[in-house]
JSON list of C-alpha atoms in Angstrom, two decimals:
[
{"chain": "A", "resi": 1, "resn": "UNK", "atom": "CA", "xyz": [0.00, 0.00, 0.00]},
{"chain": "A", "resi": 2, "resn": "UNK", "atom": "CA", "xyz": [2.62, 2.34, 0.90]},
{"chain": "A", "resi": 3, "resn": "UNK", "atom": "CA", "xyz": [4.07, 1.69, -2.59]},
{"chain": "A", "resi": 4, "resn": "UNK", "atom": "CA", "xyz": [0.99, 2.10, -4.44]},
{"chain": "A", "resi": 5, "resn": "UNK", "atom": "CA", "xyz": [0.27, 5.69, -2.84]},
{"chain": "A", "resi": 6, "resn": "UNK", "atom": "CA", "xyz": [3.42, 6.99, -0.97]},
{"chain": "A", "resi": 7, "resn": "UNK", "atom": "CA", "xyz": [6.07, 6.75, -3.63]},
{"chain": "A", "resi": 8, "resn": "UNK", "atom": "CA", "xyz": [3.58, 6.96, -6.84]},
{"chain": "A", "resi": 9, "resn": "UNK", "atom": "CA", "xyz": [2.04, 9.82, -5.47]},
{"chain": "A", "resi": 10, "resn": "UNK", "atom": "CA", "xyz": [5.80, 11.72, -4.79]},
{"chain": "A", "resi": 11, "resn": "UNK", "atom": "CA", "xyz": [6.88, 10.34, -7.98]},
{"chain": "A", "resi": 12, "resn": "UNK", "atom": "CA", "xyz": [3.40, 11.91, -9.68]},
{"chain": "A", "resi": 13, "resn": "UNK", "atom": "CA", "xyz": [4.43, 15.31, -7.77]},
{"chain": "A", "resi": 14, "resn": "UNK", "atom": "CA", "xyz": [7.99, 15.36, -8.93]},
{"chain": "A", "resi": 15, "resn": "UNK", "atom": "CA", "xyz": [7.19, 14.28, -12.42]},
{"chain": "A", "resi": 16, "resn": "UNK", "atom": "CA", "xyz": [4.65, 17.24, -12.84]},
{"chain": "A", "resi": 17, "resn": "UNK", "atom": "CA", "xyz": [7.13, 19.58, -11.24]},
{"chain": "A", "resi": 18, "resn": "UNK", "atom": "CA", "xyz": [9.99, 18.50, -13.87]},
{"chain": "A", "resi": 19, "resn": "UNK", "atom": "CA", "xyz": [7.51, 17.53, -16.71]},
{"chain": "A", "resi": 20, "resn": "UNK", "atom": "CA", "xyz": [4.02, 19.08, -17.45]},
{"chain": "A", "resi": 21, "resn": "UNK", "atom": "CA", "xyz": [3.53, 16.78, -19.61]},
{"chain": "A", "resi": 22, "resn": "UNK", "atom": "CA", "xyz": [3.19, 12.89, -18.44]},
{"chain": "A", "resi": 23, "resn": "UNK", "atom": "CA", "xyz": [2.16, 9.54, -19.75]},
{"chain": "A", "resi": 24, "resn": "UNK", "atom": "CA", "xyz": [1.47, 6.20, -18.79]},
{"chain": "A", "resi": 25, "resn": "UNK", "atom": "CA", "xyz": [0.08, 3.09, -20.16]},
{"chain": "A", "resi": 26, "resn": "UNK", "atom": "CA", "xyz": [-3.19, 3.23, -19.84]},
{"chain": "A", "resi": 27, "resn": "UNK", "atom": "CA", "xyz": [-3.42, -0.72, -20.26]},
{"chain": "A", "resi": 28, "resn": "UNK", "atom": "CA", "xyz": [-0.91, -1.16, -17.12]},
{"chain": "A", "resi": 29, "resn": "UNK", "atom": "CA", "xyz": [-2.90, 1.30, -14.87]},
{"chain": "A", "resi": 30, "resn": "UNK", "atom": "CA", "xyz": [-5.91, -0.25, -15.59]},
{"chain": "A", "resi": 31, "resn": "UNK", "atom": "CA", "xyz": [-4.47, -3.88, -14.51]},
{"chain": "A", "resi": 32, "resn": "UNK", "atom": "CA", "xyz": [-2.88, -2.19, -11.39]},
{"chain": "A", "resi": 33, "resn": "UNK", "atom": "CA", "xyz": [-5.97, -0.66, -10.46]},
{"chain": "A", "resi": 34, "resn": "UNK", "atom": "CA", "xyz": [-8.45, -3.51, -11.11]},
{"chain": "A", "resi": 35, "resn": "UNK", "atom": "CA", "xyz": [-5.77, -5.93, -9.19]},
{"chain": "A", "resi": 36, "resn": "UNK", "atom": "CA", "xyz": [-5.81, -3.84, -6.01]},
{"chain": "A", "resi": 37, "resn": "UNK", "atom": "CA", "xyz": [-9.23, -3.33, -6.06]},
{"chain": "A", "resi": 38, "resn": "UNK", "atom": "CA", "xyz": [-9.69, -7.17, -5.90]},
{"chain": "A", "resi": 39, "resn": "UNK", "atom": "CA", "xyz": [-7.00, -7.53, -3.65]},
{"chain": "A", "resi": 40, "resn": "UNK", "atom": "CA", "xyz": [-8.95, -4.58, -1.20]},
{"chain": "A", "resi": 41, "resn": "UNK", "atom": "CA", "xyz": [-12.10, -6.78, -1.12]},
{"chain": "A", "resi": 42, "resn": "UNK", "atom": "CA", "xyz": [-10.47, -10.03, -0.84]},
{"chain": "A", "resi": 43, "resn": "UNK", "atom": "CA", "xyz": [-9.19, -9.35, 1.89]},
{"chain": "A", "resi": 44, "resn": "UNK", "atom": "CA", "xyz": [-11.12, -6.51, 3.49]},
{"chain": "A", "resi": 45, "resn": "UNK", "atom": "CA", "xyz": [-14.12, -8.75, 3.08]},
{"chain": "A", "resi": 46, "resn": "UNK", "atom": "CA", "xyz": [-13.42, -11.74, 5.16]},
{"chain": "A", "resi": 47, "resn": "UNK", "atom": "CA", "xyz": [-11.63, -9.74, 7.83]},
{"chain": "A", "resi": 48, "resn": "UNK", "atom": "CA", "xyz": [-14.97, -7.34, 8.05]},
{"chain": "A", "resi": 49, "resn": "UNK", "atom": "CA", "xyz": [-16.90, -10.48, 8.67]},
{"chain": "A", "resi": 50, "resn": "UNK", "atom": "CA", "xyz": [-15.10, -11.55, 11.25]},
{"chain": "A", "resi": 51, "resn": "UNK", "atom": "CA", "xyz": [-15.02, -8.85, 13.07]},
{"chain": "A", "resi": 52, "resn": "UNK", "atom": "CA", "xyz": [-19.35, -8.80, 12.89]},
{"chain": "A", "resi": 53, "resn": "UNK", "atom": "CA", "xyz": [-19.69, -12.74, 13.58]},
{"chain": "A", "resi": 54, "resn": "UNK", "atom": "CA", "xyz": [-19.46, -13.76, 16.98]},
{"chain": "A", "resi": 55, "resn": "UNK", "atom": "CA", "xyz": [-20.39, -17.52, 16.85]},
{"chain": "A", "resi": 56, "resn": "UNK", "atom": "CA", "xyz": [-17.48, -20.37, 16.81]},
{"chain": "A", "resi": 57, "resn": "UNK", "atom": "CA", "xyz": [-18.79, -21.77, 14.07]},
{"chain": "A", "resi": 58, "resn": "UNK", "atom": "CA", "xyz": [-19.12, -18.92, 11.30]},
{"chain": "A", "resi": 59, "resn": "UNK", "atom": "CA", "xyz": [-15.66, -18.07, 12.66]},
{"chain": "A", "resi": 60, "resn": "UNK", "atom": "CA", "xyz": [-14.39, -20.99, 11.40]},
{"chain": "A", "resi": 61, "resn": "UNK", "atom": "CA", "xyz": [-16.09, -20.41, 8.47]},
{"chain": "A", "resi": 62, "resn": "UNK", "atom": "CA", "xyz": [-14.31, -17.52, 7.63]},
{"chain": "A", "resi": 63, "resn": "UNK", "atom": "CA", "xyz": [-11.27, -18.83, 8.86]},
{"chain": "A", "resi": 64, "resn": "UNK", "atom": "CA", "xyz": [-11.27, -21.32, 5.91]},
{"chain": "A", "resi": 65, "resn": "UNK", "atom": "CA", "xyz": [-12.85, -18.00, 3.64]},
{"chain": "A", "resi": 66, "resn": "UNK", "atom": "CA", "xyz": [-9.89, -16.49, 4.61]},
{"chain": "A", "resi": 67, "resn": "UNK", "atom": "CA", "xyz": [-7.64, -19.38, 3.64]},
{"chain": "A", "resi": 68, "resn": "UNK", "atom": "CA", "xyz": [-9.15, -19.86, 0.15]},
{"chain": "A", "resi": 69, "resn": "UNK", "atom": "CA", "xyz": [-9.12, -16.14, -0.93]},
{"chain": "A", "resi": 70, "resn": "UNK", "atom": "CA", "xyz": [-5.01, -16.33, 0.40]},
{"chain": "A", "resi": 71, "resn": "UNK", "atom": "CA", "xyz": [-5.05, -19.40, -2.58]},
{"chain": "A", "resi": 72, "resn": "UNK", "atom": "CA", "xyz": [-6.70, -17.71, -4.88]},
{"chain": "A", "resi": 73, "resn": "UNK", "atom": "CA", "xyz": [-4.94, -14.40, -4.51]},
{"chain": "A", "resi": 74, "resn": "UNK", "atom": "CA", "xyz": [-1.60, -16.21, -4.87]},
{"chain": "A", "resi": 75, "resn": "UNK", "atom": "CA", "xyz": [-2.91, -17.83, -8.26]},
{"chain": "A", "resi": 76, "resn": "UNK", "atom": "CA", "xyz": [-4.15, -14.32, -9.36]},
{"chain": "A", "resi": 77, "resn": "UNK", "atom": "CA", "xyz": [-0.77, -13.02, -8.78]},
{"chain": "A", "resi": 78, "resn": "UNK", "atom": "CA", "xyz": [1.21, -15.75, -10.67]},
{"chain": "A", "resi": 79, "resn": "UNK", "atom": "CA", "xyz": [-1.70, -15.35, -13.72]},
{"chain": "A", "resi": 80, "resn": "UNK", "atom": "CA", "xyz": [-0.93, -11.85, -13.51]},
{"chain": "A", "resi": 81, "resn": "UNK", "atom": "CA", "xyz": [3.18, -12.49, -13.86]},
{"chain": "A", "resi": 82, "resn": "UNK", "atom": "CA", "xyz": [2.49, -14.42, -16.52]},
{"chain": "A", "resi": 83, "resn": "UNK", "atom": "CA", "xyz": [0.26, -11.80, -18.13]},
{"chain": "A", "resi": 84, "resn": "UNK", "atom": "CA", "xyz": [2.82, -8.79, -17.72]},
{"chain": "A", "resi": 85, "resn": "UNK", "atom": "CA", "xyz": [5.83, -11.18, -18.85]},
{"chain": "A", "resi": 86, "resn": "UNK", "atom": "CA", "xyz": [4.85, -13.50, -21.09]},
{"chain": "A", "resi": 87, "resn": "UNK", "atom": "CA", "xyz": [1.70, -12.91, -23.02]},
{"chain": "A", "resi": 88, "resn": "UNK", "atom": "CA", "xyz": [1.21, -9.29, -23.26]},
{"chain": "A", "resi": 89, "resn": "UNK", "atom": "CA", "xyz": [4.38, -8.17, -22.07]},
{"chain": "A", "resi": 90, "resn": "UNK", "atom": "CA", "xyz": [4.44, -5.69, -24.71]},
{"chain": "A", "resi": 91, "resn": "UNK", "atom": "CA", "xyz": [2.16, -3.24, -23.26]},
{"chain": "A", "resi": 92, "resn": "UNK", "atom": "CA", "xyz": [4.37, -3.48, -20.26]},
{"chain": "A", "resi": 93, "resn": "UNK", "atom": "CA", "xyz": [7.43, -2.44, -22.66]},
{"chain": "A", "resi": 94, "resn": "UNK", "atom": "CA", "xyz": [9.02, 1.65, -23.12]},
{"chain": "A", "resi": 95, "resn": "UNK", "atom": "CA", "xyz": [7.89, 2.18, -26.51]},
{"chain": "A", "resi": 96, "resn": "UNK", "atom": "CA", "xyz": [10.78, 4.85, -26.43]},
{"chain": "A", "resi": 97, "resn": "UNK", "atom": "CA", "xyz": [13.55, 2.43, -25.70]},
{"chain": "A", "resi": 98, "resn": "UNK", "atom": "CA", "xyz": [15.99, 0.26, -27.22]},
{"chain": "A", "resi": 99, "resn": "UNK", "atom": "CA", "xyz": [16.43, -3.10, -27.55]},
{"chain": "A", "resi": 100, "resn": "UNK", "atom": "CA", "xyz": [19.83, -4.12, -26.57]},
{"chain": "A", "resi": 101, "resn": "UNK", "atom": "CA", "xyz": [20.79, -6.40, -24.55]},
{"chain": "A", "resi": 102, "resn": "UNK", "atom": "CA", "xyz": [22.43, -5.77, -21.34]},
{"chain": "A", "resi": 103, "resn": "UNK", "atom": "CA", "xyz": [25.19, -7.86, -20.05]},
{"chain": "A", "resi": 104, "resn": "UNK", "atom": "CA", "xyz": [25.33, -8.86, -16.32]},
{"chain": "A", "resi": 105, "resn": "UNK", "atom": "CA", "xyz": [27.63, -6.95, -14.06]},
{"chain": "A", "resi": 106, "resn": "UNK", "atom": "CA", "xyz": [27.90, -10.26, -12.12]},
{"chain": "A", "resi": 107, "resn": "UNK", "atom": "CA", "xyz": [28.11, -14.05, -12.72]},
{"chain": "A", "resi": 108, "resn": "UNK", "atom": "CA", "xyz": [24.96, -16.21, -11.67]},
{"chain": "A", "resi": 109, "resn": "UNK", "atom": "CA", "xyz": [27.39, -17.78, -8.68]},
{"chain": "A", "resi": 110, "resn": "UNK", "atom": "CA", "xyz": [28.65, -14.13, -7.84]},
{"chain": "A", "resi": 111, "resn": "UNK", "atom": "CA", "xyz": [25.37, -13.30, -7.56]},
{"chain": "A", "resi": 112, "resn": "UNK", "atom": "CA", "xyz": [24.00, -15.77, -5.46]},
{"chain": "A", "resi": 113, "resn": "UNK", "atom": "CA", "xyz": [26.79, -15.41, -3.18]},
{"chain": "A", "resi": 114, "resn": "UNK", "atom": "CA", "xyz": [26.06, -11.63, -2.59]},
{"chain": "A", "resi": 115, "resn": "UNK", "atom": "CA", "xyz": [22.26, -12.75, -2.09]},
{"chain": "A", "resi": 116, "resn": "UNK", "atom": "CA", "xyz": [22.89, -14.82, 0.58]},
{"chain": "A", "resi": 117, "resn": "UNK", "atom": "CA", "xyz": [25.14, -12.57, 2.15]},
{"chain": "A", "resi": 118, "resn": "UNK", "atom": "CA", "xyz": [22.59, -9.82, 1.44]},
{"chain": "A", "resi": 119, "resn": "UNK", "atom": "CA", "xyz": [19.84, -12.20, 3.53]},
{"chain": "A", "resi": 120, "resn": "UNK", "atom": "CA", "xyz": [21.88, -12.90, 6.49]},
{"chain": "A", "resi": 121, "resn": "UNK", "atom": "CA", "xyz": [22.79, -9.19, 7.20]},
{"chain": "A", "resi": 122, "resn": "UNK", "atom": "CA", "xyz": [19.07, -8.33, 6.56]},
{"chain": "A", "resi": 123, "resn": "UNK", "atom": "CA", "xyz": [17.50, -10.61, 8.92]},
{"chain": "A", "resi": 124, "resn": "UNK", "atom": "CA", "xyz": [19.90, -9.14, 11.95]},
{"chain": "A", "resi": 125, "resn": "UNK", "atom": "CA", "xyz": [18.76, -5.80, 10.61]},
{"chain": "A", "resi": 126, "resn": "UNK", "atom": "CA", "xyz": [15.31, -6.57, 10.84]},
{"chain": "A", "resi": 127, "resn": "UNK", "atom": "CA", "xyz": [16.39, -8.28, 14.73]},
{"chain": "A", "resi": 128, "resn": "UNK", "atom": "CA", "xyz": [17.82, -5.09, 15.79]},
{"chain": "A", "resi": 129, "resn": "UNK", "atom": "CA", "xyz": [15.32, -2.87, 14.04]},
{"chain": "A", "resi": 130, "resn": "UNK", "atom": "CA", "xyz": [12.40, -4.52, 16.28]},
{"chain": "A", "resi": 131, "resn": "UNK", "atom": "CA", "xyz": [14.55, -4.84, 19.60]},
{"chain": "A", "resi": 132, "resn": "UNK", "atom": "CA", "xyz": [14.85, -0.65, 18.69]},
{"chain": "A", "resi": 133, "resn": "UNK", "atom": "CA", "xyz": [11.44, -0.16, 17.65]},
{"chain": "A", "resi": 134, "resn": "UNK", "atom": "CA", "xyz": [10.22, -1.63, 21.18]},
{"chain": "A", "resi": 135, "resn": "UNK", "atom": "CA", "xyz": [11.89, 1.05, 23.15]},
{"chain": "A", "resi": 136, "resn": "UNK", "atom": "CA", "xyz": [10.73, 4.11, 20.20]},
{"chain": "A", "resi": 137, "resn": "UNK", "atom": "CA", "xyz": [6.77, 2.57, 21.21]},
{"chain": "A", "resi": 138, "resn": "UNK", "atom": "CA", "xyz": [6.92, 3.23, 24.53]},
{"chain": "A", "resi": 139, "resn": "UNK", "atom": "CA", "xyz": [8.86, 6.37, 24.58]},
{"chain": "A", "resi": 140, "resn": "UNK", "atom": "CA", "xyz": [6.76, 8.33, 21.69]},
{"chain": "A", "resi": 141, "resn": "UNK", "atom": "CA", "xyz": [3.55, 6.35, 22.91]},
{"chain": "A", "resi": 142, "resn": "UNK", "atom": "CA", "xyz": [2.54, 5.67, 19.62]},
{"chain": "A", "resi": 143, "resn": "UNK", "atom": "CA", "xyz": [0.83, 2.01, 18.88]},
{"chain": "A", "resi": 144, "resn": "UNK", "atom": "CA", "xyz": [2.25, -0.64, 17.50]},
{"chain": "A", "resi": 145, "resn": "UNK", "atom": "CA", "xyz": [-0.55, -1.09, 14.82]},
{"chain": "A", "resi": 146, "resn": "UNK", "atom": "CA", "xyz": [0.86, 2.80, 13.52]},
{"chain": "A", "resi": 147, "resn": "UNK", "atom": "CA", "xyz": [4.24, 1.70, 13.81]},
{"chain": "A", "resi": 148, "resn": "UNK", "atom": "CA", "xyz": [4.01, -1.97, 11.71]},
{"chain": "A", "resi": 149, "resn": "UNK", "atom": "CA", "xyz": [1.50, -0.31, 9.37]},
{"chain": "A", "resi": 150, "resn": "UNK", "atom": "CA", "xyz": [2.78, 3.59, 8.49]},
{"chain": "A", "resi": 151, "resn": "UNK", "atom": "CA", "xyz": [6.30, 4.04, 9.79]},
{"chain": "A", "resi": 152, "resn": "UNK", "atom": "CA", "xyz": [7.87, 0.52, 8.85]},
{"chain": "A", "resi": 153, "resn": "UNK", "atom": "CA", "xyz": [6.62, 0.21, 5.42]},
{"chain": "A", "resi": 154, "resn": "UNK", "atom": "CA", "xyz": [8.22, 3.85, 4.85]},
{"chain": "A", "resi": 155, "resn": "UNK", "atom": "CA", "xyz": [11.83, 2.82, 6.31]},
{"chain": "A", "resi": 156, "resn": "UNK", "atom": "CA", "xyz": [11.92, -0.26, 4.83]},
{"chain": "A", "resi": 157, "resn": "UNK", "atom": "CA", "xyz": [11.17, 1.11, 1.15]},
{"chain": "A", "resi": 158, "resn": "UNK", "atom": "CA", "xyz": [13.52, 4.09, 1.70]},
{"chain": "A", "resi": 159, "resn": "UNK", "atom": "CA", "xyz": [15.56, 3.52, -1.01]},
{"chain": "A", "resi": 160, "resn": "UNK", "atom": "CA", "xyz": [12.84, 2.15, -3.26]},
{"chain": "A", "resi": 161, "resn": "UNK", "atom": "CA", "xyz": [10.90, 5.36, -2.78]},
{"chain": "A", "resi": 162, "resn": "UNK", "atom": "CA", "xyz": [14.30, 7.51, -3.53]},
{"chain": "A", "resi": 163, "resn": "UNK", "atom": "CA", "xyz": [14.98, 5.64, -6.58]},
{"chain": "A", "resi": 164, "resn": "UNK", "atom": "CA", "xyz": [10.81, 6.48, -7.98]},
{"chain": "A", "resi": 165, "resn": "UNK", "atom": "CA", "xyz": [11.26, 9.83, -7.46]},
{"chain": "A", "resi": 166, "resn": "UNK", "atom": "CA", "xyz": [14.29, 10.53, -8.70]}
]
């Protein structure tokens, strides 16, 4: 979510500050948009039911709802790669750029090296960040609902929202 609206809407501003003038695939926006909106009542839906139904048994209902629409959702999202890379992949292309072919700036065991490296430092980043992030609750008494939902999404995508914008 913070992708979707954070960084496109800073990357909308910046663009329209730099260029008047802006387009986008209209086919891609209209498969981002319909996807999300799916994805909003997916999963807004079964969690709004739950919340309303009280009994055991209709909670376990939902629990399996739930479940299914997790399925489902997956197999959406793989149809959807698919779609983007395989059979319509060229109204995902720049119609402005060229076609050469990039070589690799490392080799396939280089790079799986650095990934694993890459995955080890992360996950005692993320240890640390949470041991941290324990101590920042209770001394700005915010909750932890604000600070999983709004301020981690926005450090962790840092850099991914720098790169958008710029």
């Amino acid at each position: 979510l913070s992708n979707l609206l954070l960084v496109m809407g800073c990357a909308f501003l910046a663009g329209g500050l730099i260029h008047h003038d802006q387009r986008y695939n209209q086919a891609g926006a209209a498969t981002q948009c319909s996807l999300m909106s799916m994805s909003v009542f997916a999963i807004g839906l079964p969690t709004i039911y739950t919340n309303i139904l009280k009994q055991d048994e209709e909670w376990e209902h939902m629990v399996a709802v739930s479940r299914w629409v997790s399925v489902m959702l997956l197999g959406v999202y793989f149809a959807y790669l698919v779609f983007q890379l395989k059979t319509h992949a060229h109204l995902f292309q720049d119609e402005d750029a060229e076609e050469e072919e990039e070589s690799p700036d490392l080799s396939a065991p280089a790079a799986a090296v650095l990934l694993l490296a890459s995955t080890v430092v992360t996950s005692f980043a993320t240890d640390y960040l949470i041991e941290a992030l324990k101590g920042t609750v209770e001394t700005w008494k915010v909750s932890r609902e604000f600070v999983g939902i709004i301020m981690l999404p926005i450090i962790g995508n840092a850099a991914e929202h720098y790169t958008a914008i710029t």
